[in-house]
Backbone as a printed PyTorch tensor [residue, N CA C, xyz], in Angstrom:
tensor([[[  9.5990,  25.4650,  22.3190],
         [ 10.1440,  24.8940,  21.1070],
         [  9.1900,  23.8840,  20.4820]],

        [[  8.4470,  23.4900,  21.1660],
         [  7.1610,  22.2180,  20.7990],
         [  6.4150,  23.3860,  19.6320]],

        [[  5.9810,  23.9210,  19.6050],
         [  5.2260,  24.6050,  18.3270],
         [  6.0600,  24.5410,  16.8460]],

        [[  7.2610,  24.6340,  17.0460],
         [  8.2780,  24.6360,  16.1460],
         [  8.1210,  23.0350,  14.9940]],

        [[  8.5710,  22.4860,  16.3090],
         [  8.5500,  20.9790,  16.2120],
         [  7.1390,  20.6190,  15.6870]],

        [[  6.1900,  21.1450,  15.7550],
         [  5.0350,  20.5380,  15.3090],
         [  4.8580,  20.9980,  14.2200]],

        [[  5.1890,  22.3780,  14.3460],
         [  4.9520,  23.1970,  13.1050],
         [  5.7590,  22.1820,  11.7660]],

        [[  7.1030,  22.0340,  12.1370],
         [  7.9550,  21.2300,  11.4340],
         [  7.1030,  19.9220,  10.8980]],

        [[  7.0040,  19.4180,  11.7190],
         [  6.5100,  17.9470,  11.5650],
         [  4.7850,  17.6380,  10.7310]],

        [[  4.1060,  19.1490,  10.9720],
         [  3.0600,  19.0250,  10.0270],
         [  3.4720,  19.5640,   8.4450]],

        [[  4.2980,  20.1660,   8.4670],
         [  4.7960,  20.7120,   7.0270],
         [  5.7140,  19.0990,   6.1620]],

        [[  6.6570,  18.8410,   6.9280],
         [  7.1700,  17.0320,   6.2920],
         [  6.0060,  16.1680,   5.9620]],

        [[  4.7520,  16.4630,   6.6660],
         [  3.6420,  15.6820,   6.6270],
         [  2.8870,  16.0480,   5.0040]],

        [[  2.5470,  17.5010,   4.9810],
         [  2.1090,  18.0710,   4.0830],
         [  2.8370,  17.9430,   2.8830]],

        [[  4.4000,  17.8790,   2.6310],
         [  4.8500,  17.7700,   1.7200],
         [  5.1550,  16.1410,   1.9110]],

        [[  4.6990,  15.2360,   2.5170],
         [  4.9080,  13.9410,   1.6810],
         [  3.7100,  13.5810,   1.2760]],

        [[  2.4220,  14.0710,   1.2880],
         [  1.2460,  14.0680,   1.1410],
         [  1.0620,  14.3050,  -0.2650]],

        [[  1.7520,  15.3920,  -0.7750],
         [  2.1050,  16.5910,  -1.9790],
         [  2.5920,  15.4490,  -3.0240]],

        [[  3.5780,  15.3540,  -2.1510],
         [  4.6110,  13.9330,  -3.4240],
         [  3.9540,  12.4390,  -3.7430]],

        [[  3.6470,  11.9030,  -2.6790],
         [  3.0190,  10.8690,  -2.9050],
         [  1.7760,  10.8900,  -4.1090]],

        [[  0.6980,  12.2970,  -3.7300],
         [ -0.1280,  12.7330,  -5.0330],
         [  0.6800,  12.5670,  -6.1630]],

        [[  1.5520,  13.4160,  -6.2230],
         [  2.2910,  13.5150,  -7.6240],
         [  2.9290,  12.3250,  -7.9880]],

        [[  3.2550,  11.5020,  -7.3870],
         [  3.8030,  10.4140,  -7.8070],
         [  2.9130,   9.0010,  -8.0900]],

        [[  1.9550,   9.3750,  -7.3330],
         [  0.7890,   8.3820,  -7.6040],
         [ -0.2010,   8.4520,  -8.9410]],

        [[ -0.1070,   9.7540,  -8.8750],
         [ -0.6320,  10.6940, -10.3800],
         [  0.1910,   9.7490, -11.7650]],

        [[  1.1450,  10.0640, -11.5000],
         [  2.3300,  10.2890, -12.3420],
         [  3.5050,   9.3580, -12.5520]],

        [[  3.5420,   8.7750, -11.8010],
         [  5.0220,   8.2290, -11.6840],
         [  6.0910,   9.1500, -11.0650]],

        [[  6.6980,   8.9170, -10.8380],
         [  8.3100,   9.7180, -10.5640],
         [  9.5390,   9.4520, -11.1330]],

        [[  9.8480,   8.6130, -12.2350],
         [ 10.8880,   8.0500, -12.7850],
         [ 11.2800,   9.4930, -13.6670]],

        [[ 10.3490,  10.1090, -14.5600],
         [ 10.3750,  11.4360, -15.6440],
         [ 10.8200,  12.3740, -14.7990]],

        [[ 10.6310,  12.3870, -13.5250],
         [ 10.9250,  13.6710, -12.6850],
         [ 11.9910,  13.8470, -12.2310]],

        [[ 12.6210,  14.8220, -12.3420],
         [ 13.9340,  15.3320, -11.8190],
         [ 13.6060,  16.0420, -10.1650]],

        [[ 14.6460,  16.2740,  -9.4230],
         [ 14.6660,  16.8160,  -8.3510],
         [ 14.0360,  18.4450,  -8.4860]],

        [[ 14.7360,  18.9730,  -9.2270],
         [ 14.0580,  20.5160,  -9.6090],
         [ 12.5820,  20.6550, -10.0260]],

        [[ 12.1880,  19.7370, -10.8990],
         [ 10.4030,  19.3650, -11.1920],
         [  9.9260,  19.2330, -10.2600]],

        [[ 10.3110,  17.9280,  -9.3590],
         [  9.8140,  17.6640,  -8.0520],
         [  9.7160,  18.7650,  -7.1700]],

        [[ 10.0910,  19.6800,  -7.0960],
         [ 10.3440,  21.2140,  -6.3380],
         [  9.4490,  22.4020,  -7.0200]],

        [[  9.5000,  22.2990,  -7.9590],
         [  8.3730,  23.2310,  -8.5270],
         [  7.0380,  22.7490,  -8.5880]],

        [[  6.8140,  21.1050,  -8.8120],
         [  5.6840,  20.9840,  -8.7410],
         [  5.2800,  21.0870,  -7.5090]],

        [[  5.8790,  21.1460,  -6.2930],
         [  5.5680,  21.1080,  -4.6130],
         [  5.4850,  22.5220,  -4.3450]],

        [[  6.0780,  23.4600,  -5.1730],
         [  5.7750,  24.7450,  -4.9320],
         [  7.3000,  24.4890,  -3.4130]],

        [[  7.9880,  24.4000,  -3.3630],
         [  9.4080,  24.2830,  -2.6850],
         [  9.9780,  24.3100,  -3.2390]],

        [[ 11.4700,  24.8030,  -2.3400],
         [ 13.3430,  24.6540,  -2.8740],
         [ 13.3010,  22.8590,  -2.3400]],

        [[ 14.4110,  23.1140,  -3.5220],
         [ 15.2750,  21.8870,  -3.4590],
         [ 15.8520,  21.3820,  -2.3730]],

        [[ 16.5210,  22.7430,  -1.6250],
         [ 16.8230,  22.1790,  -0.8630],
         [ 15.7590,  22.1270,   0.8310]],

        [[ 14.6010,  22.0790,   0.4450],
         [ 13.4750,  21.6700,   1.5350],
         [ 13.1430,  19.9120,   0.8310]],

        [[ 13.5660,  19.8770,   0.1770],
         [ 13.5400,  18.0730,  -0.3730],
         [ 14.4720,  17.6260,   0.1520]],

        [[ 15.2990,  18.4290,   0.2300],
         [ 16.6200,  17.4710,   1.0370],
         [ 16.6930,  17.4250,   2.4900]],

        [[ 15.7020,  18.0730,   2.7020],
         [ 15.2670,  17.5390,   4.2870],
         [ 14.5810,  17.0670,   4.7300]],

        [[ 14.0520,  16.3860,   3.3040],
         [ 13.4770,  15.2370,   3.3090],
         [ 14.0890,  13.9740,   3.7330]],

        [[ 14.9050,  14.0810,   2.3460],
         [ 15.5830,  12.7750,   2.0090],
         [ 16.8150,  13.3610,   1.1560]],

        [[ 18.4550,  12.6370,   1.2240],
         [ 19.7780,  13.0660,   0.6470],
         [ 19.5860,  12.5560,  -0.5420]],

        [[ 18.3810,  11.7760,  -1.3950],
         [ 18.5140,  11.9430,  -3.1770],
         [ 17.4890,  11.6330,  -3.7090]],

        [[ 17.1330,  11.6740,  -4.7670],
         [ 15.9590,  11.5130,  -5.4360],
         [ 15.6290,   9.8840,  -5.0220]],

        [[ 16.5980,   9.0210,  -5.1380],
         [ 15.7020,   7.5690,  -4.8920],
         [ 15.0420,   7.2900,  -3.6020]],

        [[ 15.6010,   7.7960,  -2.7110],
         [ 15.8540,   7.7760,  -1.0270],
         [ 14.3700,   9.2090,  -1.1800]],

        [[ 14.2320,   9.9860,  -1.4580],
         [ 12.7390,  10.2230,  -1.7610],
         [ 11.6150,   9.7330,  -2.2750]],

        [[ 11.7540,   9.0660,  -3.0540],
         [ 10.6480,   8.3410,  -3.7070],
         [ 10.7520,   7.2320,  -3.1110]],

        [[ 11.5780,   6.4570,  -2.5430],
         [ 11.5600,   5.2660,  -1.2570],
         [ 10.9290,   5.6880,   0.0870]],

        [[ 11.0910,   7.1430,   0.5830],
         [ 10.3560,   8.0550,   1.4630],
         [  9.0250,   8.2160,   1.1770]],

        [[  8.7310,   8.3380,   0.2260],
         [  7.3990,   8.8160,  -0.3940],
         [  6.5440,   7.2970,  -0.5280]],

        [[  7.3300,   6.1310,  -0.5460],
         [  6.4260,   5.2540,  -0.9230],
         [  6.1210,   4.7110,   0.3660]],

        [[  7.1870,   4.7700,   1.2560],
         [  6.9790,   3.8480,   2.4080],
         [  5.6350,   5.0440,   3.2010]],

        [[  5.5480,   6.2290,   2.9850],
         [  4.4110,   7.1980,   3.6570],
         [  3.1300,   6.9340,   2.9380]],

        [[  3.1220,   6.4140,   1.6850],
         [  2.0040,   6.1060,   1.1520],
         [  1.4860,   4.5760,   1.7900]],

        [[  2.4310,   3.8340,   2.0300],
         [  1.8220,   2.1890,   2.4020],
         [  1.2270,   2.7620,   4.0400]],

        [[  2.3270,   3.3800,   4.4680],
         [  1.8170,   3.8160,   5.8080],
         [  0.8330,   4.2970,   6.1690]],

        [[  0.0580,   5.3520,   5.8860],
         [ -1.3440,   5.8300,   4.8980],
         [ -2.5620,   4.6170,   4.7570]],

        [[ -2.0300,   4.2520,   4.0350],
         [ -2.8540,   3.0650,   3.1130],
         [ -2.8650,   2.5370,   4.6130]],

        [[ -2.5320,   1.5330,   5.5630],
         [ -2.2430,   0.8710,   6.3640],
         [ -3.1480,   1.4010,   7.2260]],

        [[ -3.0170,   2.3300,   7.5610],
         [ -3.8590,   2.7400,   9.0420],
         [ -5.3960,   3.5260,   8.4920]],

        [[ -5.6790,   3.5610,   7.1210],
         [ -6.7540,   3.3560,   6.1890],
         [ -7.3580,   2.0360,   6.1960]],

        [[ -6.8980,   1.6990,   5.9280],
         [ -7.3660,  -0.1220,   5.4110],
         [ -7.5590,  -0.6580,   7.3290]],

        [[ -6.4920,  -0.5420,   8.2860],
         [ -7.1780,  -1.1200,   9.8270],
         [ -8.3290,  -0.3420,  10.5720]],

        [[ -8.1920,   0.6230,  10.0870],
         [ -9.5900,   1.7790,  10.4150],
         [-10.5790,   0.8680,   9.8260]],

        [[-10.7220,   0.6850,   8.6480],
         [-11.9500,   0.0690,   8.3990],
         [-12.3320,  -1.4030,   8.5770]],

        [[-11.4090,  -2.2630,   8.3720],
         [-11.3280,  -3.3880,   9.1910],
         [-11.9230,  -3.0080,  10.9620]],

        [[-11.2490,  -2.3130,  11.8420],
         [-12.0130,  -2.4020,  12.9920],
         [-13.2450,  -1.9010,  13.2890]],

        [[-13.7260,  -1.5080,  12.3220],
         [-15.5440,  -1.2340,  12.0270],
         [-16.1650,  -2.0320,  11.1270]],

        [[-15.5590,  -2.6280,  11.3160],
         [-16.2980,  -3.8420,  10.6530],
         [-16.7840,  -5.1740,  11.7080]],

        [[-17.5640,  -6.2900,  11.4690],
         [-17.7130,  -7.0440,  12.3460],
         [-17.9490,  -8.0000,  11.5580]],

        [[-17.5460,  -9.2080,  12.2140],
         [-17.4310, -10.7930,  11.4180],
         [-16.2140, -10.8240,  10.5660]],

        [[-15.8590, -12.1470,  11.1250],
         [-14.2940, -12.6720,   9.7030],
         [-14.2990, -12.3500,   8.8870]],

        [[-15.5720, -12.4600,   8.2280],
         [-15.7280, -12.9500,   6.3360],
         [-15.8460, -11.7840,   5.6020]],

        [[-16.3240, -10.8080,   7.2720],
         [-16.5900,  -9.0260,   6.5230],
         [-15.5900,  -8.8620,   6.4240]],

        [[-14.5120,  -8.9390,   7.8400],
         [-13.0680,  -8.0980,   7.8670],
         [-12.8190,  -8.6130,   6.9040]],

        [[-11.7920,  -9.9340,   6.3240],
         [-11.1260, -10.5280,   5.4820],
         [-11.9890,  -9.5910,   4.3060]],

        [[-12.8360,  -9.6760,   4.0730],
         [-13.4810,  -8.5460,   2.3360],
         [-13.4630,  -7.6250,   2.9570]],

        [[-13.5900,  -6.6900,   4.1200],
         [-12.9160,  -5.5750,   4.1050],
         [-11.7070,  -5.2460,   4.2280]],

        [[-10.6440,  -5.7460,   4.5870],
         [ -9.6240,  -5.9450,   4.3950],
         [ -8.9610,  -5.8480,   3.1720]],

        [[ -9.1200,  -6.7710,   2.5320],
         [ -8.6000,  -6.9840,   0.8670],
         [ -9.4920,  -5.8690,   0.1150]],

        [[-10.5350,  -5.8570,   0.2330],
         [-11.2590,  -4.6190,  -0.6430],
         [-10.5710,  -3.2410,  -0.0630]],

        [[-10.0920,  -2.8640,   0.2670],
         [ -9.4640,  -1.4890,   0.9980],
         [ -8.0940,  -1.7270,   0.4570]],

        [[ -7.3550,  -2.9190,   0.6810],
         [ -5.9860,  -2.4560,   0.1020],
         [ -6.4790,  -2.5430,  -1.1730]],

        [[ -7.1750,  -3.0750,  -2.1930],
         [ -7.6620,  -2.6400,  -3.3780],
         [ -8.3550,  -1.3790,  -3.7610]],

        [[ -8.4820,  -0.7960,  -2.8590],
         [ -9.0500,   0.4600,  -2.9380],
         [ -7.6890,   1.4340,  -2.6730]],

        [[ -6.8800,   1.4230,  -1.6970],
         [ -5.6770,   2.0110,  -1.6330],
         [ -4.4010,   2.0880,  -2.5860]],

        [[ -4.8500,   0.9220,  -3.1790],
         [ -4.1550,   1.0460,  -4.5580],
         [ -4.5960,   0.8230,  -5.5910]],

        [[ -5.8690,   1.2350,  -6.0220],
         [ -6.8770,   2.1560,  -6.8270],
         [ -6.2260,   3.1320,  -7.4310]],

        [[ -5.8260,   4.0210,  -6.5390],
         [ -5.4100,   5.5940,  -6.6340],
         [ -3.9320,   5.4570,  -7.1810]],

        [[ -3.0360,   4.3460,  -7.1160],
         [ -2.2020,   4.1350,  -8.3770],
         [ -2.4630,   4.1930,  -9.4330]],

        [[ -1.6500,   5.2430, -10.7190],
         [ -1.7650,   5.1080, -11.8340],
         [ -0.7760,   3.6310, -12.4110]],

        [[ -1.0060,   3.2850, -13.3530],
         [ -0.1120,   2.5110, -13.8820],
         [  1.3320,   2.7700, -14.1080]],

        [[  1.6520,   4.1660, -14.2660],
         [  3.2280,   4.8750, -14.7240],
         [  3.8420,   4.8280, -12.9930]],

        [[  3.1830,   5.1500, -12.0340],
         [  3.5290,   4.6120, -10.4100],
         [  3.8710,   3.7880, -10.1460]],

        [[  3.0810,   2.4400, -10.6670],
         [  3.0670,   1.1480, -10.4590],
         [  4.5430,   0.8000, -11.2260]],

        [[  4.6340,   0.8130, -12.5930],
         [  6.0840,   0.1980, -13.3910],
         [  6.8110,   1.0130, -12.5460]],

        [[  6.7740,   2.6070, -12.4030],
         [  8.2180,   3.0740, -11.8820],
         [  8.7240,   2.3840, -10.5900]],

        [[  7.4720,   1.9040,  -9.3790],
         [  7.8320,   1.4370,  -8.4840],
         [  9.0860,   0.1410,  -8.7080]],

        [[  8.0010,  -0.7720,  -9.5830],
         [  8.4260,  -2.0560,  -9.9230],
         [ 10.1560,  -1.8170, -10.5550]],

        [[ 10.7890,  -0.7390, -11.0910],
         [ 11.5730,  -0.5900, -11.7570],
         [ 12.6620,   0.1370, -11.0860]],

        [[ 12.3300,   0.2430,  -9.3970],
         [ 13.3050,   1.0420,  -8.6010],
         [ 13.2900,   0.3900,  -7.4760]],

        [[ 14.4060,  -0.4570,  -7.2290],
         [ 14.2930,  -1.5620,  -6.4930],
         [ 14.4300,  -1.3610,  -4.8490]],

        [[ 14.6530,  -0.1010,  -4.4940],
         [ 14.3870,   0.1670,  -3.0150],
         [ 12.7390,   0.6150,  -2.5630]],

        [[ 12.1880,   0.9890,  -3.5190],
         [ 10.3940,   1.2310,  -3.8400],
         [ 10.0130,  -0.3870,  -3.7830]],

        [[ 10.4160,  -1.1670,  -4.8820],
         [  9.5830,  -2.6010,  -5.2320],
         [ 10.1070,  -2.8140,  -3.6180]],

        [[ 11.0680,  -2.7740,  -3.0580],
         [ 10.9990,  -3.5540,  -1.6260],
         [ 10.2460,  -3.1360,  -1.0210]],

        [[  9.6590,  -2.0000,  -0.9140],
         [  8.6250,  -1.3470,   0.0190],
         [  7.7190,  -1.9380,  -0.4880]],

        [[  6.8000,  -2.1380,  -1.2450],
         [  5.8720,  -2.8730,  -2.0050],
         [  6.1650,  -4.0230,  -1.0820]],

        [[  7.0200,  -4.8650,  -1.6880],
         [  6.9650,  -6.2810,  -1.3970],
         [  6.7140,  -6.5790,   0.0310]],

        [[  7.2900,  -5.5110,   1.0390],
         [  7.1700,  -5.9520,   2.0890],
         [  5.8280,  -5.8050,   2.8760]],

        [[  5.5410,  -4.7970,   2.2320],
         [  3.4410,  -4.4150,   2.7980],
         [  3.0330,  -5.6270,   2.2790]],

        [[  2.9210,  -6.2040,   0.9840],
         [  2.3770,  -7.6040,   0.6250],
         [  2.8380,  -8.2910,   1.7100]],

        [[  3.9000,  -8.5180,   1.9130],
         [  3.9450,  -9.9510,   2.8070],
         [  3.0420,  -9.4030,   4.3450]],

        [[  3.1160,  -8.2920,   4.9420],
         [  2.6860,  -7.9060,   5.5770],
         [  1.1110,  -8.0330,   5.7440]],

        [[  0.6780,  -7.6140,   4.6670],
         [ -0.8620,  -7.9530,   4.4940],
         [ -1.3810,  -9.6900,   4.3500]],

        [[ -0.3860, -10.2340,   3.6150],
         [ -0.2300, -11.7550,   3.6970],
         [ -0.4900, -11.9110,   5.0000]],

        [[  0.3920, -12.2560,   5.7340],
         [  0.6090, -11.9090,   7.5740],
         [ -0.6390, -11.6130,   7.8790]],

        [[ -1.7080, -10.8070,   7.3240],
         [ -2.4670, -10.3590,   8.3770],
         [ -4.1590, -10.5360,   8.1350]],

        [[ -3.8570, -11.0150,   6.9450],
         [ -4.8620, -11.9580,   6.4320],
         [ -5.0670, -13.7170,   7.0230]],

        [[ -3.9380, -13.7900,   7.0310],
         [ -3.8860, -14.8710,   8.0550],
         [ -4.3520, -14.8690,   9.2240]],

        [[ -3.9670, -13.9450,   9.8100],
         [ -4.5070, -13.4470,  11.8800],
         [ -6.0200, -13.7900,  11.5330]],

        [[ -6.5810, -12.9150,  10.3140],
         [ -8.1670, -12.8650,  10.3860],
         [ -8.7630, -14.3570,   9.7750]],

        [[ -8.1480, -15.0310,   9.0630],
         [ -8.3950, -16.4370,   9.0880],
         [ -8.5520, -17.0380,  10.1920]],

        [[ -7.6950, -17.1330,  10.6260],
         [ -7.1150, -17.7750,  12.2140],
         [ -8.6370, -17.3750,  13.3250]],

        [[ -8.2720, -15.9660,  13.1810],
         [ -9.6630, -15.3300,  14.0060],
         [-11.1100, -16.2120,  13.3740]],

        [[-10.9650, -16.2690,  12.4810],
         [-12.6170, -17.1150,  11.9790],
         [-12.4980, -18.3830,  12.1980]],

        [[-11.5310, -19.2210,  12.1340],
         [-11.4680, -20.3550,  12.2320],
         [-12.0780, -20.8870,  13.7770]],

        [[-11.0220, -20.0250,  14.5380],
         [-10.9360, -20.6360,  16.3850],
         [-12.8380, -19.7540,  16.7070]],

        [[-13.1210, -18.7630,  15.9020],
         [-14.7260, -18.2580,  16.5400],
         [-15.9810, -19.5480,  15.5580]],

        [[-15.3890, -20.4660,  14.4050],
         [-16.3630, -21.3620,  14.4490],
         [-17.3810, -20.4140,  13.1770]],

        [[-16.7410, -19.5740,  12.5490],
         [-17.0500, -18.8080,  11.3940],
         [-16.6300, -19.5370,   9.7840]],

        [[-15.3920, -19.6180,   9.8840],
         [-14.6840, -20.2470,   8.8200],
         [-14.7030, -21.9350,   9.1270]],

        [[-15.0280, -22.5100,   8.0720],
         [-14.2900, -24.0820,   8.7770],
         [-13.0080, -24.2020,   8.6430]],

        [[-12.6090, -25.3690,   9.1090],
         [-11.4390, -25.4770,  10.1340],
         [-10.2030, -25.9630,   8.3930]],

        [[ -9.9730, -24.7270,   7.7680],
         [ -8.8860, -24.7470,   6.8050],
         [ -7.8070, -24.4090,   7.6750]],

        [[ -6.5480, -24.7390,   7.1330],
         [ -5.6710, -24.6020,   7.2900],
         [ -4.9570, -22.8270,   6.8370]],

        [[ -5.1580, -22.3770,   8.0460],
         [ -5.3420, -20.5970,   8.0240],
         [ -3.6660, -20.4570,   7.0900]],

        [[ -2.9270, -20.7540,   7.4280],
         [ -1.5520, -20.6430,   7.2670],
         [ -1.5100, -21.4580,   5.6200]],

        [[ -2.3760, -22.4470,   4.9750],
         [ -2.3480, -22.4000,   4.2360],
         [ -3.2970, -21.5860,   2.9040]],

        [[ -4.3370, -20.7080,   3.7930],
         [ -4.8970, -20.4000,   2.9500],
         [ -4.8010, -18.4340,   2.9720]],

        [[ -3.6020, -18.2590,   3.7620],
         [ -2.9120, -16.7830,   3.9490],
         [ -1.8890, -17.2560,   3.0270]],

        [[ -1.2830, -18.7630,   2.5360],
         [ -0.4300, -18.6610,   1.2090],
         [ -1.0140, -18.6160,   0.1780]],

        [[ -1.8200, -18.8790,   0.1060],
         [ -2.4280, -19.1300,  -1.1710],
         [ -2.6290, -17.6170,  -1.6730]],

        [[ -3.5230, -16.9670,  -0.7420],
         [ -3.5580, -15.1920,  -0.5850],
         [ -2.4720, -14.4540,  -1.1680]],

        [[ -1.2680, -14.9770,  -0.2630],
         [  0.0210, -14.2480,  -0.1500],
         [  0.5200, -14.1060,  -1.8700]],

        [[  0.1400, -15.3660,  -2.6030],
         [  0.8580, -15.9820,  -3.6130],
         [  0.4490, -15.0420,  -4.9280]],

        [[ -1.0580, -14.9430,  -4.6610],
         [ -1.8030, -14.0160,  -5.3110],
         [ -1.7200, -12.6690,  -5.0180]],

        [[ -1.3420, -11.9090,  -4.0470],
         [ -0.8030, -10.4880,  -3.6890],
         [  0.5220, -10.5010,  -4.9040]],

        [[  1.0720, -11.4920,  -4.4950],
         [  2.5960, -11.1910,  -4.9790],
         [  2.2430, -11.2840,  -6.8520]],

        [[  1.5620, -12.0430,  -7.2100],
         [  1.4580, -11.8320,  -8.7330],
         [  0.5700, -10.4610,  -8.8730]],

        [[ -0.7910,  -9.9820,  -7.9520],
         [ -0.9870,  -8.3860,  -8.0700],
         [  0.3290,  -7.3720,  -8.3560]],

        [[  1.3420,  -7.9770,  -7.1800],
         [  1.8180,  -6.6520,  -6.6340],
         [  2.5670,  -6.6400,  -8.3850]],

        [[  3.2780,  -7.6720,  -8.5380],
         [  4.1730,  -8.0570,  -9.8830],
         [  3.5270,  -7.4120, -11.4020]],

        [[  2.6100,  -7.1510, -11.3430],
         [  1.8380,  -7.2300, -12.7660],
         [  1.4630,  -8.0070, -13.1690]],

        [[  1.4000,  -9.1870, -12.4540],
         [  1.1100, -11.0220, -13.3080],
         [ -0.4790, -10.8530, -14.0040]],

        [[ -1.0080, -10.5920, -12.7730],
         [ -2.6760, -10.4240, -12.9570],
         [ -3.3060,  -9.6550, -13.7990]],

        [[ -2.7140,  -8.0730, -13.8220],
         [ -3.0920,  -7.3600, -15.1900],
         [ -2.8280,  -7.6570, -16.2180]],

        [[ -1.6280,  -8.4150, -16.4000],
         [ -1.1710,  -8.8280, -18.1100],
         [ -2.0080, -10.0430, -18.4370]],

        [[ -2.2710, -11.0170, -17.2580],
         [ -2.7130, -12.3880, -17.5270],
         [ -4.3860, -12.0200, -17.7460]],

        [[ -5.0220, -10.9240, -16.8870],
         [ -6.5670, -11.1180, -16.6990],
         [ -7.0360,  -9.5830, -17.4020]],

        [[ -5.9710,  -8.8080, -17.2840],
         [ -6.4540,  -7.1460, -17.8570],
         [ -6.9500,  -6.7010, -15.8600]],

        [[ -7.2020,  -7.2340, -15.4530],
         [ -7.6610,  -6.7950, -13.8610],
         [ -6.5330,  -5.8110, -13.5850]],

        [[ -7.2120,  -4.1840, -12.8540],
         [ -6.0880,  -3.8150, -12.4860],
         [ -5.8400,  -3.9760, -11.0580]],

        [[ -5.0080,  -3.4350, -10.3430],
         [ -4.8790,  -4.2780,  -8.8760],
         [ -5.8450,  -3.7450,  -7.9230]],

        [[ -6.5770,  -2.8260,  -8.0410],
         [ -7.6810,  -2.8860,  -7.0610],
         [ -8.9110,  -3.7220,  -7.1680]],

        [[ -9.1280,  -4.0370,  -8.5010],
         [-10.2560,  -5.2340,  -9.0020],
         [ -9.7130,  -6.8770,  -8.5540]],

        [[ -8.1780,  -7.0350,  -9.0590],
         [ -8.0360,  -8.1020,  -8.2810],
         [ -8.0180,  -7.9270,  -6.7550]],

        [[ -8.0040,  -7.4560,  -6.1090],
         [ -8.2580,  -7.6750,  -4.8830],
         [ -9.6520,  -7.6560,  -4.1920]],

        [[-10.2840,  -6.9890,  -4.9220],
         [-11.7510,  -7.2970,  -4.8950],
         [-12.4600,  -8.8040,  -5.4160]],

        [[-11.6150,  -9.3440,  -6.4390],
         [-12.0420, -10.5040,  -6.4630],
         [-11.5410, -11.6830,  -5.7240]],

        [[-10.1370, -10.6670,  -5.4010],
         [ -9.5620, -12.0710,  -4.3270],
         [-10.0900, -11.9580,  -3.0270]],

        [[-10.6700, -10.9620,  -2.7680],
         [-11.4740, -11.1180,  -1.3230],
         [-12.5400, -11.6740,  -1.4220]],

        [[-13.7390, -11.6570,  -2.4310],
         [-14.9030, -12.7180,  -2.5910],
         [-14.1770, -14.0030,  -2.7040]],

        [[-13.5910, -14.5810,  -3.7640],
         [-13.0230, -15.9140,  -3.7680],
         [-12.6110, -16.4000,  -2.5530]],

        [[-11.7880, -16.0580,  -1.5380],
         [-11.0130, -16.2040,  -0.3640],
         [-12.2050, -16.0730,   0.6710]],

        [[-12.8950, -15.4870,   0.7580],
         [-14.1600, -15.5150,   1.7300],
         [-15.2440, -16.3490,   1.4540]],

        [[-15.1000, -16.6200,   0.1360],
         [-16.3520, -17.6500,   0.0710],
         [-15.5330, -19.0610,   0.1000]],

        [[-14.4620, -19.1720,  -0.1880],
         [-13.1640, -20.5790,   0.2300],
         [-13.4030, -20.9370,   1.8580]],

        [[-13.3620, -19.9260,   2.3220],
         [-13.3140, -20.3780,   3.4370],
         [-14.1050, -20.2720,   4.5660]],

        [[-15.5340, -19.8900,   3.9610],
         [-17.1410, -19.6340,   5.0680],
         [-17.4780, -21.1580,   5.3260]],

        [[-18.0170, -20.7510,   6.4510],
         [-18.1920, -22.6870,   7.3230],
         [-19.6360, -22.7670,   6.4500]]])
């Protein structure tokens, strides 16, 4: 029965792979369940074994994209070496992972509030873990001795106006450029 099961489990894989494209492309707010099925080249009801409705899919689809993004972005972080690299490789990768957002992705997210929670919570998450690598530079005598916890808020504060739209409306930056600049700024803040 294990072939089945795998078989299964690489096809859910393949079709959240499918959607996430299309929705990253595109948005998903214009799309109906039946679109969503023709553009996947699937029945409807192989979406529903996905997920029981269109929001609860595109909440599926987003949390597989951060997930993605996530073990993208620590892959390259652990080939990396030194604080000041990780921390800019770090932030340059989730700016690169959400690169591949169109803007019509981005509002629909922001505008479907079980999606914006998925969002919000990878930010705080990455907040969180920008900190560890502060922390890590600080105690190796890399970073001087800032206050890691205050300068993963300061980070955090600035994710959250990325994640928001603050930064594109205020600077035109779209969110992979701000994070490219918030990783130089933040690495050069805090090199000993």
């Amino acid at each position: 029965m294990e072939p089945r099961s795998s078989f299964a489990t690489a096809r859910r894989t393949e079709l959240f792979d499918a959607l996430v494209e299309l929705f990253l492309a595109e948005g998903f707010a214009h799309l109906t369940l039946d679109a969503i099925a023709a553009r996947l080249k699937c029945s409807k009801s192989t979406l529903y074994t996905l997920a029981g409705s269109k929001e609860q899919l595109v909440t599926a689809a987003t949390v597989h994209f951060f997930k993605r993004a996530t073990e993208r972005v620590e892959k390259r972080v652990a080939a990396t070496t030194g604080p000041r690299e990780r921390i800019a490789a770090y932030l340059t990768e989730v700016g690169e992972a959400l690169g591949v957002a169109s803007e019509k992705f981005l509002a629909d997210m922001d505008a479907l509030a079980p999606a914006r929670a998925v969002y919000e919570r990878n930010t705080r998450i990455a907040a969180r873990r920008v900190q560890e690598l502060i922390t890590d530079g600080v105690a190796s005598g890399d970073f001087r001795r800032v206050h890691a916890a205050f300068a993963a808020d300061l980070a955090a504060t600035m994710m959250v106006r990325i994640q928001q739209g603050g930064v594109r409306a205020d600077t035109g930056l779209d969110d992979a450029s701000a994070y490219r600049e918030l990783a130089s700024i933040l690495t050069a803040g805090v090199s000993a």
